[in-house]
Amino acid sequence: MVQWQGIDFTVDGREPATAEEYYRIGLHCWNGTRQREAAPFFLATAAGAGHEAAVELLGHIDYVQGRYASAVPRLRRSTGSPRAAYYLGTLHQQGCPPAGLAQSFDEAARWYRAAAELGEPEAMLALGDLYLERLLPPTRSPAEHALEHFLAAAARNHPYGQYRAAEIYRTLYQDVERAAALYRACADNPLTPRHALGSLMTLQSQAQLREAAAARTAGLLRQRRESVDPARDRGDFF
């Protein structure tokens, strides 16, 4: 058995013997509610033996706990991790003196693109925002770039991607039907309530859907009136 602060840890009743077994203990500790502080101890042993997932998880733990100086080298080693690439993008975007990183939107975009290529929707959203804020050089309009990235996140069922794409269609392109389809997807998405902006997105999406429905109803009524009594044949309104 292996002891950490007087607590015994085993694998199937025996002492862990491989990097994978140390990693599994560390992962179990991190995902649980008890002995979470023990996770880095076991993960560091696994990482020291070259276990890539342990390195990536240690980078994640360092990042979320604000230990950026130790997080960055671990995140850089995790070349196949969308989460690691996204974190590096955020640190370059904000600048991180403790890790020796100057603010660089170009470098942030490079890491965000790497994360997006690996399927990370948060990186897609970050790229869209950088273009909307005109912090990256565009080859098309900033709105086109942003919409491309928001739609990519929406395609991965990310509720905020659905909402942001709907907003662009409604406000910048006046495309009511496409906006409504994305508002509906956001309102119906089971992930929306779990998002930090879930309540806002739900209320706004539902309000826009009601407005779109009212506009469609009004349009149908106008068409009906025109078919029954065309304006050109009336002498009152033109």
mmCIF file of N, CA and C in Angstrom, residues 52-113:
data_model
loop_
_atom_site.group_PDB
_atom_site.id
_atom_site.type_symbol
_atom_site.label_atom_id
_atom_site.label_comp_id
_atom_site.label_asym_id
_atom_site.label_seq_id
_atom_site.Cartn_x
_atom_site.Cartn_y
_atom_site.Cartn_z
ATOM 1 N N GLU A 52 1.237 10.469 -20.036
ATOM 2 C CA GLU A 52 0.792 11.721 -20.650
ATOM 3 C C GLU A 52 -0.512 12.236 -20.056
ATOM 4 N N ALA A 53 -1.454 11.354 -19.782
ATOM 5 C CA ALA A 53 -2.723 11.803 -19.205
ATOM 6 C C ALA A 53 -2.522 12.392 -17.820
ATOM 7 N N ALA A 54 -1.557 11.853 -17.075
ATOM 8 C CA ALA A 54 -1.262 12.398 -15.751
ATOM 9 C C ALA A 54 -0.673 13.803 -15.866
ATOM 10 N N VAL A 55 0.191 14.007 -16.846
ATOM 11 C CA VAL A 55 0.763 15.337 -17.079
ATOM 12 C C VAL A 55 -0.350 16.333 -17.403
ATOM 13 N N GLU A 56 -1.256 15.919 -18.282
ATOM 14 C CA GLU A 56 -2.349 16.802 -18.697
ATOM 15 C C GLU A 56 -3.244 17.145 -17.518
ATOM 16 N N LEU A 57 -3.587 16.161 -16.710
ATOM 17 C CA LEU A 57 -4.459 16.413 -15.564
ATOM 18 C C LEU A 57 -3.766 17.284 -14.528
ATOM 19 N N LEU A 58 -2.470 17.089 -14.322
ATOM 20 C CA LEU A 58 -1.735 17.970 -13.414
ATOM 21 C C LEU A 58 -1.750 19.408 -13.921
ATOM 22 N N GLY A 59 -1.605 19.582 -15.235
ATOM 23 C CA GLY A 59 -1.692 20.923 -15.812
ATOM 24 C C GLY A 59 -3.055 21.535 -15.584
ATOM 25 N N HIS A 60 -4.096 20.722 -15.732
ATOM 26 C CA HIS A 60 -5.454 21.194 -15.487
ATOM 27 C C HIS A 60 -5.624 21.621 -14.031
ATOM 28 N N ILE A 61 -5.160 20.798 -13.111
ATOM 29 C CA ILE A 61 -5.294 21.109 -11.686
ATOM 30 C C ILE A 61 -4.538 22.394 -11.347
ATOM 31 N N ASP A 62 -3.303 22.502 -11.855
ATOM 32 C CA ASP A 62 -2.527 23.727 -11.615
ATOM 33 C C ASP A 62 -3.262 24.951 -12.160
ATOM 34 N N TYR A 63 -3.847 24.816 -13.345
ATOM 35 C CA TYR A 63 -4.530 25.943 -13.980
ATOM 36 C C TYR A 63 -5.734 26.383 -13.158
ATOM 37 N N VAL A 64 -6.600 25.447 -12.810
ATOM 38 C CA VAL A 64 -7.833 25.820 -12.104
ATOM 39 C C VAL A 64 -7.538 26.299 -10.684
ATOM 40 N N GLN A 65 -6.395 25.921 -10.147
ATOM 41 C CA GLN A 65 -6.035 26.366 -8.800
ATOM 42 C C GLN A 65 -5.094 27.572 -8.820
ATOM 43 N N GLY A 66 -4.844 28.115 -10.027
ATOM 44 C CA GLY A 66 -4.088 29.352 -10.140
ATOM 45 C C GLY A 66 -2.586 29.226 -10.047
ATOM 46 N N ARG A 67 -2.039 28.020 -10.185
ATOM 47 C CA ARG A 67 -0.587 27.833 -10.159
ATOM 48 C C ARG A 67 -0.078 27.834 -11.602
ATOM 49 N N TYR A 68 -0.089 29.003 -12.211
ATOM 50 C CA TYR A 68 0.158 29.096 -13.650
ATOM 51 C C TYR A 68 1.610 28.798 -14.036
ATOM 52 N N ALA A 69 2.551 29.137 -13.159
ATOM 53 C CA ALA A 69 3.956 28.894 -13.482
ATOM 54 C C ALA A 69 4.230 27.413 -13.671
ATOM 55 N N SER A 70 3.605 26.564 -12.872
ATOM 56 C CA SER A 70 3.788 25.123 -13.045
ATOM 57 C C SER A 70 2.804 24.550 -14.056
ATOM 58 N N ALA A 71 1.670 25.241 -14.259
ATOM 59 C CA ALA A 71 0.679 24.739 -15.218
ATOM 60 C C ALA A 71 1.196 24.812 -16.653
ATOM 61 N N VAL A 72 1.835 25.931 -17.017
ATOM 62 C CA VAL A 72 2.193 26.161 -18.422
ATOM 63 C C VAL A 72 3.092 25.075 -19.001
ATOM 64 N N PRO A 73 4.191 24.697 -18.361
ATOM 65 C CA PRO A 73 5.010 23.640 -18.975
ATOM 66 C C PRO A 73 4.272 22.315 -19.106
ATOM 67 N N ARG A 74 3.410 22.009 -18.152
ATOM 68 C CA ARG A 74 2.637 20.775 -18.249
ATOM 69 C C ARG A 74 1.613 20.862 -19.379
ATOM 70 N N LEU A 75 0.971 22.005 -19.517
ATOM 71 C CA LEU A 75 -0.005 22.176 -20.590
ATOM 72 C C LEU A 75 0.676 22.103 -21.955
ATOM 73 N N ARG A 76 1.867 22.657 -22.050
ATOM 74 C CA ARG A 76 2.590 22.620 -23.332
ATOM 75 C C ARG A 76 3.001 21.201 -23.702
ATOM 76 N N ARG A 77 3.231 20.375 -22.697
ATOM 77 C CA ARG A 77 3.574 18.975 -22.983
ATOM 78 C C ARG A 77 2.365 18.178 -23.466
ATOM 79 N N SER A 78 1.168 18.671 -23.183
ATOM 80 C CA SER A 78 -0.065 17.928 -23.493
ATOM 81 C C SER A 78 -0.553 18.319 -24.887
ATOM 82 N N THR A 79 0.228 17.954 -25.886
ATOM 83 C CA THR A 79 -0.016 18.456 -27.239
ATOM 84 C C THR A 79 -1.313 17.941 -27.864
ATOM 85 N N GLY A 80 -1.828 16.825 -27.414
ATOM 86 C CA GLY A 80 -3.057 16.300 -28.004
ATOM 87 C C GLY A 80 -4.306 16.640 -27.221
ATOM 88 N N SER A 81 -4.188 17.536 -26.244
ATOM 89 C CA SER A 81 -5.314 17.838 -25.361
ATOM 90 C C SER A 81 -5.998 19.132 -25.775
ATOM 91 N N PRO A 82 -7.281 19.087 -26.141
ATOM 92 C CA PRO A 82 -7.992 20.334 -26.452
ATOM 93 C C PRO A 82 -8.097 21.244 -25.238
ATOM 94 N N ARG A 83 -8.262 20.644 -24.059
ATOM 95 C CA ARG A 83 -8.369 21.441 -22.837
ATOM 96 C C ARG A 83 -7.075 22.205 -22.582
ATOM 97 N N ALA A 84 -5.933 21.535 -22.723
ATOM 98 C CA ALA A 84 -4.647 22.187 -22.485
ATOM 99 C C ALA A 84 -4.419 23.324 -23.467
ATOM 100 N N ALA A 85 -4.727 23.096 -24.739
ATOM 101 C CA ALA A 85 -4.540 24.139 -25.747
ATOM 102 C C ALA A 85 -5.440 25.339 -25.461
ATOM 103 N N TYR A 86 -6.665 25.068 -25.038
ATOM 104 C CA TYR A 86 -7.576 26.166 -24.710
ATOM 105 C C TYR A 86 -7.052 26.980 -23.525
ATOM 106 N N TYR A 87 -6.584 26.306 -22.498
ATOM 107 C CA TYR A 87 -6.034 27.016 -21.341
ATOM 108 C C TYR A 87 -4.856 27.898 -21.749
ATOM 109 N N LEU A 88 -3.984 27.371 -22.598
ATOM 110 C CA LEU A 88 -2.843 28.165 -23.047
ATOM 111 C C LEU A 88 -3.316 29.384 -23.829
ATOM 112 N N GLY A 89 -4.390 29.210 -24.607
ATOM 113 C CA GLY A 89 -4.954 30.351 -25.320
ATOM 114 C C GLY A 89 -5.424 31.438 -24.365
ATOM 115 N N THR A 90 -6.115 31.044 -23.290
ATOM 116 C CA THR A 90 -6.610 32.040 -22.340
ATOM 117 C C THR A 90 -5.456 32.763 -21.640
ATOM 118 N N LEU A 91 -4.401 32.036 -21.316
ATOM 119 C CA LEU A 91 -3.274 32.659 -20.617
ATOM 120 C C LEU A 91 -2.538 33.643 -21.523
ATOM 121 N N HIS A 92 -2.417 33.320 -22.807
ATOM 122 C CA HIS A 92 -1.791 34.259 -23.739
ATOM 123 C C HIS A 92 -2.705 35.449 -24.001
ATOM 124 N N GLN A 93 -4.001 35.225 -24.043
ATOM 125 C CA GLN A 93 -4.923 36.332 -24.296
ATOM 126 C C GLN A 93 -4.894 37.350 -23.151
ATOM 127 N N GLN A 94 -4.851 36.858 -21.937
ATOM 128 C CA GLN A 94 -4.865 37.747 -20.777
ATOM 129 C C GLN A 94 -3.470 38.255 -20.412
ATOM 130 N N GLY A 95 -2.455 37.464 -20.792
ATOM 131 C CA GLY A 95 -1.115 37.721 -20.295
ATOM 132 C C GLY A 95 -0.982 37.113 -18.907
ATOM 133 N N CYS A 96 0.136 36.471 -18.665
ATOM 134 C CA CYS A 96 0.306 35.789 -17.376
ATOM 135 C C CYS A 96 1.744 35.968 -16.886
ATOM 136 N N PRO A 97 2.049 37.092 -16.226
ATOM 137 C CA PRO A 97 3.417 37.329 -15.731
ATOM 138 C C PRO A 97 3.980 36.215 -14.870
ATOM 139 N N PRO A 98 3.185 35.561 -13.964
ATOM 140 C CA PRO A 98 3.774 34.486 -13.160
ATOM 141 C C PRO A 98 4.341 33.345 -14.004
ATOM 142 N N ALA A 99 3.768 33.151 -15.204
ATOM 143 C CA ALA A 99 4.253 32.090 -16.084
ATOM 144 C C ALA A 99 5.179 32.633 -17.167
ATOM 145 N N GLY A 100 5.482 33.931 -17.096
ATOM 146 C CA GLY A 100 6.366 34.540 -18.082
ATOM 147 C C GLY A 100 5.726 34.742 -19.442
ATOM 148 N N LEU A 101 4.395 34.886 -19.482
ATOM 149 C CA LEU A 101 3.683 35.048 -20.750
ATOM 150 C C LEU A 101 3.194 36.481 -20.906
ATOM 151 N N ALA A 102 3.656 37.145 -21.948
ATOM 152 C CA ALA A 102 3.137 38.464 -22.275
ATOM 153 C C ALA A 102 1.807 38.310 -23.011
ATOM 154 N N GLN A 103 0.974 39.327 -22.925
ATOM 155 C CA GLN A 103 -0.301 39.278 -23.642
ATOM 156 C C GLN A 103 -0.041 39.266 -25.146
ATOM 157 N N SER A 104 -0.640 38.324 -25.838
ATOM 158 C CA SER A 104 -0.482 38.214 -27.293
ATOM 159 C C SER A 104 -1.744 37.599 -27.872
ATOM 160 N N PHE A 105 -2.513 38.393 -28.608
ATOM 161 C CA PHE A 105 -3.736 37.878 -29.205
ATOM 162 C C PHE A 105 -3.435 36.899 -30.338
ATOM 163 N N ASP A 106 -2.333 37.141 -31.045
ATOM 164 C CA ASP A 106 -1.955 36.208 -32.117
ATOM 165 C C ASP A 106 -1.592 34.840 -31.548
ATOM 166 N N GLU A 107 -0.838 34.841 -30.456
ATOM 167 C CA GLU A 107 -0.459 33.570 -29.837
ATOM 168 C C GLU A 107 -1.675 32.896 -29.213
ATOM 169 N N ALA A 108 -2.555 33.713 -28.633
ATOM 170 C CA ALA A 108 -3.796 33.157 -28.091
ATOM 171 C C ALA A 108 -4.592 32.482 -29.196
ATOM 172 N N ALA A 109 -4.699 33.155 -30.341
ATOM 173 C CA ALA A 109 -5.462 32.588 -31.462
ATOM 174 C C ALA A 109 -4.830 31.299 -31.964
ATOM 175 N N ARG A 110 -3.499 31.238 -31.938
ATOM 176 C CA ARG A 110 -2.824 30.008 -32.392
ATOM 177 C C ARG A 110 -3.219 28.830 -31.510
ATOM 178 N N TRP A 111 -3.246 29.046 -30.196
ATOM 179 C CA TRP A 111 -3.625 27.962 -29.294
ATOM 180 C C TRP A 111 -5.119 27.664 -29.375
ATOM 181 N N TYR A 112 -5.927 28.703 -29.519
ATOM 182 C CA TYR A 112 -7.365 28.475 -29.661
ATOM 183 C C TYR A 112 -7.657 27.654 -30.924
ATOM 184 N N ARG A 113 -6.961 27.964 -32.006
ATOM 185 C CA ARG A 113 -7.189 27.203 -33.247
ATOM 186 C C ARG A 113 -6.779 25.742 -33.062
#
